[in-house]
Amino acid sequence: MQHGIKTVSFEEAAKVIKSGDRVHLHSVALAPHKFINAMCDRGRNGEIYDVTIQHIHTEGPAPYAATEFEGIFNLESLFVGANVRKQTQAGYADYIPVFLSETQQLIREGYLNVNVTVVQVSPPDKHGYVSLGTSVDCSRAAVEMADTVVAIINPNVPRAFGDAMMPLSSFDVFCEDDSPLIEHHNAPLSEIDIAIGKNVANLIPDGACLQMGIGGIPNAVLAQLGNHKNLGVHTEMFADGLLPLVESGVVNGMNKKLDKGKIVAGFLMGTKELYDFVDDNPGVLMMDVAYTNGVHIIKQNPKVCAINSALSIDLTGQVCADSIGTTHYSGVGGQIDFTRGAAASEGGVPIIAMPSVTGRGVSKITPTLLQGSGVVTTRNNMRWFATEHGCVNLFGKTLQQRARAIISVAHPDFREELDRAAFERFGSHYHFVNNLVK
């Protein structure tokens, strides 16, 4: 390979791990599965034990979290994805509560002392630089701080710009792989998704700077923005739903004050079309989460519209987004980073959007959160709340006014029950409170 790079087998590369080490794995679509398999083989063979694995959300199998590796691998996720959710709920893996913006801080300031980092990178360019492609997030910090860094050179990793670009001197051990990146295909939008999308789109002004993630609600919102003008993007991640708006010129970044004309993100998850879009594209900057999710950065753009979802909300506006009672489900992620950033932005619109009921028809709006639920967005942070039944602004509302507003966008089948719970909580005066839903 050019630049005098000597590559080794995955079996050889996995030997850099010693018992007691902390290992950081590249995230989302770039999880290094061939290295993971070689690492697990070493564990099965009794060659290593007491190895701590850390990462944010990853796609694909996570065999190191299996019960067979108890005492060999200990997973400490910075965000719990579906591939490790059962193991985390069963106690065989664990979770570190942290804002996404501060995941890099845990690494850079030595709270998490990384011994080995494993990342996938694009082939080197003529200047000797490779790209971290679709996942910069906190992985750049892990590359910078680790004792040993393994780089897997993969031609399918897009050559993304921004903080993704790193010199070959940043890496110690090289492997080669040509496996395609894991893709995520969007499910068809439900009627509820579409209704929420229309409600939220009405809150987004022309010239807004968008933050939204993956899934039905973000895609439904994006699908309703075709007649908007001069939208920008500064987000922790984006997916395929953004591409039609870029192609039509709706998203052009012309109203941004920071990174004018550029799409800024920390990681991506989508199809090959999305990965091809960012490849060698100077209009996209893949950046460290200290930048994408830093409140002091986010607020510099005007009209930041932050759209995030949740698992449940109580009648005072406390939002649970990481657990179902004491059962852990996902993580804090960047919800608070962008809720606070949008609130500090001139003309910003922080939005929590979710269906009013679960797939089983249970109300997600409850008198109080389930015991043990994690409050991710506090009632003090709440501004706009949206369901398929409408949008309400909670900012400046009293507890009783909030209850009335939230109940007004609950599923009709549960409004009487919720109203009764509010009356029992606040007393007879609740009946005389103005129903301020504007």
mmCIF file of N, CA, C and O in Angstrom, residues 203 317 348-352 379 381-386 390-398 401-406 408-409 435-438:
data_model
loop_
_atom_site.group_PDB
_atom_site.id
_atom_site.type_symbol
_atom_site.label_atom_id
_atom_site.label_comp_id
_atom_site.label_asym_id
_atom_site.label_seq_id
_atom_site.Cartn_x
_atom_site.Cartn_y
_atom_site.Cartn_z
ATOM 1 N N LEU A 203 -43.870 24.970 12.789
ATOM 2 C CA LEU A 203 -43.103 25.750 13.763
ATOM 3 C C LEU A 203 -41.763 26.221 13.199
ATOM 4 O O LEU A 203 -41.087 27.051 13.815
ATOM 5 N N GLY A 317 -44.203 18.727 32.309
ATOM 6 C CA GLY A 317 -43.223 18.922 31.244
ATOM 7 C C GLY A 317 -41.902 18.222 31.465
ATOM 8 O O GLY A 317 -40.941 18.476 30.732
ATOM 9 N N GLY A 348 -34.635 30.871 18.062
ATOM 10 C CA GLY A 348 -34.552 29.409 18.111
ATOM 11 C C GLY A 348 -35.851 28.760 18.563
ATOM 12 O O GLY A 348 -36.656 29.367 19.277
ATOM 13 N N VAL A 349 -36.037 27.514 18.138
ATOM 14 C CA VAL A 349 -37.256 26.770 18.471
ATOM 15 C C VAL A 349 -36.888 25.369 18.941
ATOM 16 O O VAL A 349 -36.690 24.454 18.142
ATOM 17 N N PRO A 350 -36.776 25.135 20.270
ATOM 18 C CA PRO A 350 -36.538 23.782 20.783
ATOM 19 C C PRO A 350 -37.848 23.006 20.839
ATOM 20 O O PRO A 350 -38.825 23.490 21.411
ATOM 21 N N ILE A 351 -37.861 21.804 20.251
ATOM 22 C CA ILE A 351 -39.096 21.024 20.145
ATOM 23 C C ILE A 351 -38.854 19.598 20.634
ATOM 24 O O ILE A 351 -37.882 18.959 20.233
ATOM 25 N N ILE A 352 -39.739 19.106 21.487
ATOM 26 C CA ILE A 352 -39.813 17.684 21.795
ATOM 27 C C ILE A 352 -41.075 17.159 21.112
ATOM 28 O O ILE A 352 -42.182 17.652 21.365
ATOM 29 N N ARG A 379 -38.290 20.094 33.187
ATOM 30 C CA ARG A 379 -39.404 20.990 32.865
ATOM 31 C C ARG A 379 -38.915 22.425 32.701
ATOM 32 O O ARG A 379 -39.568 23.241 32.047
ATOM 33 N N ASN A 381 -36.269 23.231 31.029
ATOM 34 C CA ASN A 381 -35.732 23.335 29.675
ATOM 35 C C ASN A 381 -36.808 23.330 28.598
ATOM 36 O O ASN A 381 -36.547 23.678 27.449
ATOM 37 N N MET A 382 -38.019 22.905 28.952
ATOM 38 C CA MET A 382 -39.040 22.671 27.933
ATOM 39 C C MET A 382 -39.571 23.956 27.297
ATOM 40 O O MET A 382 -39.849 24.935 27.977
ATOM 41 N N ARG A 383 -39.692 23.900 25.982
ATOM 42 C CA ARG A 383 -40.345 24.965 25.214
ATOM 43 C C ARG A 383 -41.533 24.324 24.473
ATOM 44 O O ARG A 383 -42.584 24.142 25.047
ATOM 45 N N TRP A 384 -41.346 23.953 23.219
ATOM 46 C CA TRP A 384 -42.440 23.389 22.430
ATOM 47 C C TRP A 384 -42.561 21.885 22.617
ATOM 48 O O TRP A 384 -41.566 21.176 22.657
ATOM 49 N N PHE A 385 -43.803 21.431 22.725
ATOM 50 C CA PHE A 385 -44.097 20.000 22.803
ATOM 51 C C PHE A 385 -45.118 19.681 21.717
ATOM 52 O O PHE A 385 -46.137 20.375 21.588
ATOM 53 N N ALA A 386 -44.847 18.643 20.935
ATOM 54 C CA ALA A 386 -45.710 18.324 19.793
ATOM 55 C C ALA A 386 -46.082 16.849 19.779
ATOM 56 O O ALA A 386 -45.260 15.978 20.076
ATOM 57 N N GLY A 390 -51.267 18.167 17.878
ATOM 58 C CA GLY A 390 -50.982 19.597 17.915
ATOM 59 C C GLY A 390 -49.674 19.917 18.600
ATOM 60 O O GLY A 390 -48.906 19.018 19.000
ATOM 61 N N CYS A 391 -49.404 21.220 18.746
ATOM 62 C CA CYS A 391 -48.183 21.715 19.376
ATOM 63 C C CYS A 391 -48.550 22.727 20.454
ATOM 64 O O CYS A 391 -49.461 23.539 20.263
ATOM 65 N N VAL A 392 -47.841 22.707 21.561
ATOM 66 C CA VAL A 392 -48.055 23.686 22.634
ATOM 67 C C VAL A 392 -46.708 24.197 23.121
ATOM 68 O O VAL A 392 -45.731 23.454 23.153
ATOM 69 N N ASN A 393 -46.681 25.470 23.470
ATOM 70 C CA ASN A 393 -45.458 26.080 23.996
ATOM 71 C C ASN A 393 -45.584 26.175 25.512
ATOM 72 O O ASN A 393 -46.498 26.838 26.022
ATOM 73 N N LEU A 394 -44.680 25.525 26.226
ATOM 74 C CA LEU A 394 -44.753 25.469 27.684
ATOM 75 C C LEU A 394 -43.948 26.569 28.352
ATOM 76 O O LEU A 394 -44.007 26.726 29.571
ATOM 77 N N PHE A 395 -43.184 27.313 27.563
ATOM 78 C CA PHE A 395 -42.287 28.319 28.138
ATOM 79 C C PHE A 395 -43.096 29.434 28.797
ATOM 80 O O PHE A 395 -44.007 30.019 28.193
ATOM 81 N N GLY A 396 -42.794 29.705 30.062
ATOM 82 C CA GLY A 396 -43.498 30.752 30.795
ATOM 83 C C GLY A 396 -44.809 30.330 31.408
ATOM 84 O O GLY A 396 -45.479 31.129 32.059
ATOM 85 N N LYS A 397 -45.207 29.086 31.219
ATOM 86 C CA LYS A 397 -46.465 28.590 31.759
ATOM 87 C C LYS A 397 -46.272 28.091 33.197
ATOM 88 O O LYS A 397 -45.239 27.526 33.550
ATOM 89 N N THR A 398 -47.294 28.282 34.020
ATOM 90 C CA THR A 398 -47.288 27.699 35.362
ATOM 91 C C THR A 398 -47.477 26.188 35.258
ATOM 92 O O THR A 398 -47.812 25.659 34.191
ATOM 93 N N GLN A 401 -51.052 25.576 34.141
ATOM 94 C CA GLN A 401 -51.234 25.918 32.736
ATOM 95 C C GLN A 401 -50.561 24.885 31.826
ATOM 96 O O GLN A 401 -51.104 24.525 30.772
ATOM 97 N N ARG A 402 -49.396 24.417 32.242
ATOM 98 C CA ARG A 402 -48.693 23.384 31.476
ATOM 99 C C ARG A 402 -49.541 22.115 31.384
ATOM 100 O O ARG A 402 -49.641 21.493 30.329
ATOM 101 N N ALA A 403 -50.113 21.728 32.512
ATOM 102 C CA ALA A 403 -50.920 20.514 32.526
ATOM 103 C C ALA A 403 -52.060 20.624 31.513
ATOM 104 O O ALA A 403 -52.305 19.697 30.726
ATOM 105 N N ARG A 404 -52.754 21.763 31.505
ATOM 106 C CA ARG A 404 -53.844 21.946 30.555
ATOM 107 C C ARG A 404 -53.346 21.898 29.118
ATOM 108 O O ARG A 404 -53.971 21.300 28.239
ATOM 109 N N ALA A 405 -52.213 22.542 28.874
ATOM 110 C CA ALA A 405 -51.669 22.574 27.515
ATOM 111 C C ALA A 405 -51.267 21.180 27.043
ATOM 112 O O ALA A 405 -51.603 20.761 25.932
ATOM 113 N N ILE A 406 -50.567 20.453 27.892
ATOM 114 C CA ILE A 406 -50.097 19.109 27.522
ATOM 115 C C ILE A 406 -51.279 18.174 27.294
ATOM 116 O O ILE A 406 -51.301 17.384 26.345
ATOM 117 N N SER A 408 -54.115 18.955 26.218
ATOM 118 C CA SER A 408 -54.817 19.328 24.985
ATOM 119 C C SER A 408 -54.241 18.622 23.754
ATOM 120 O O SER A 408 -54.926 18.531 22.727
ATOM 121 N N VAL A 409 -52.995 18.112 23.844
ATOM 122 C CA VAL A 409 -52.408 17.390 22.706
ATOM 123 C C VAL A 409 -52.224 15.907 23.025
ATOM 124 O O VAL A 409 -51.555 15.188 22.292
ATOM 125 N N ASN A 435 -56.828 28.114 29.919
ATOM 126 C CA ASN A 435 -56.257 27.063 29.069
ATOM 127 C C ASN A 435 -55.387 27.731 27.988
ATOM 128 O O ASN A 435 -55.804 27.957 26.869
ATOM 129 N N LEU A 436 -54.170 28.097 28.395
ATOM 130 C CA LEU A 436 -53.261 28.817 27.498
ATOM 131 C C LEU A 436 -52.506 27.817 26.650
ATOM 132 O O LEU A 436 -51.522 27.236 27.064
ATOM 133 N N VAL A 437 -52.963 27.634 25.430
ATOM 134 C CA VAL A 437 -52.395 26.625 24.552
ATOM 135 C C VAL A 437 -51.605 27.261 23.395
ATOM 136 O O VAL A 437 -51.014 26.589 22.588
ATOM 137 N N LYS A 438 -51.584 28.569 23.334
ATOM 138 C CA LYS A 438 -50.947 29.256 22.204
ATOM 139 C C LYS A 438 -49.432 29.077 22.232
ATOM 140 O O LYS A 438 -48.840 29.008 23.287
#
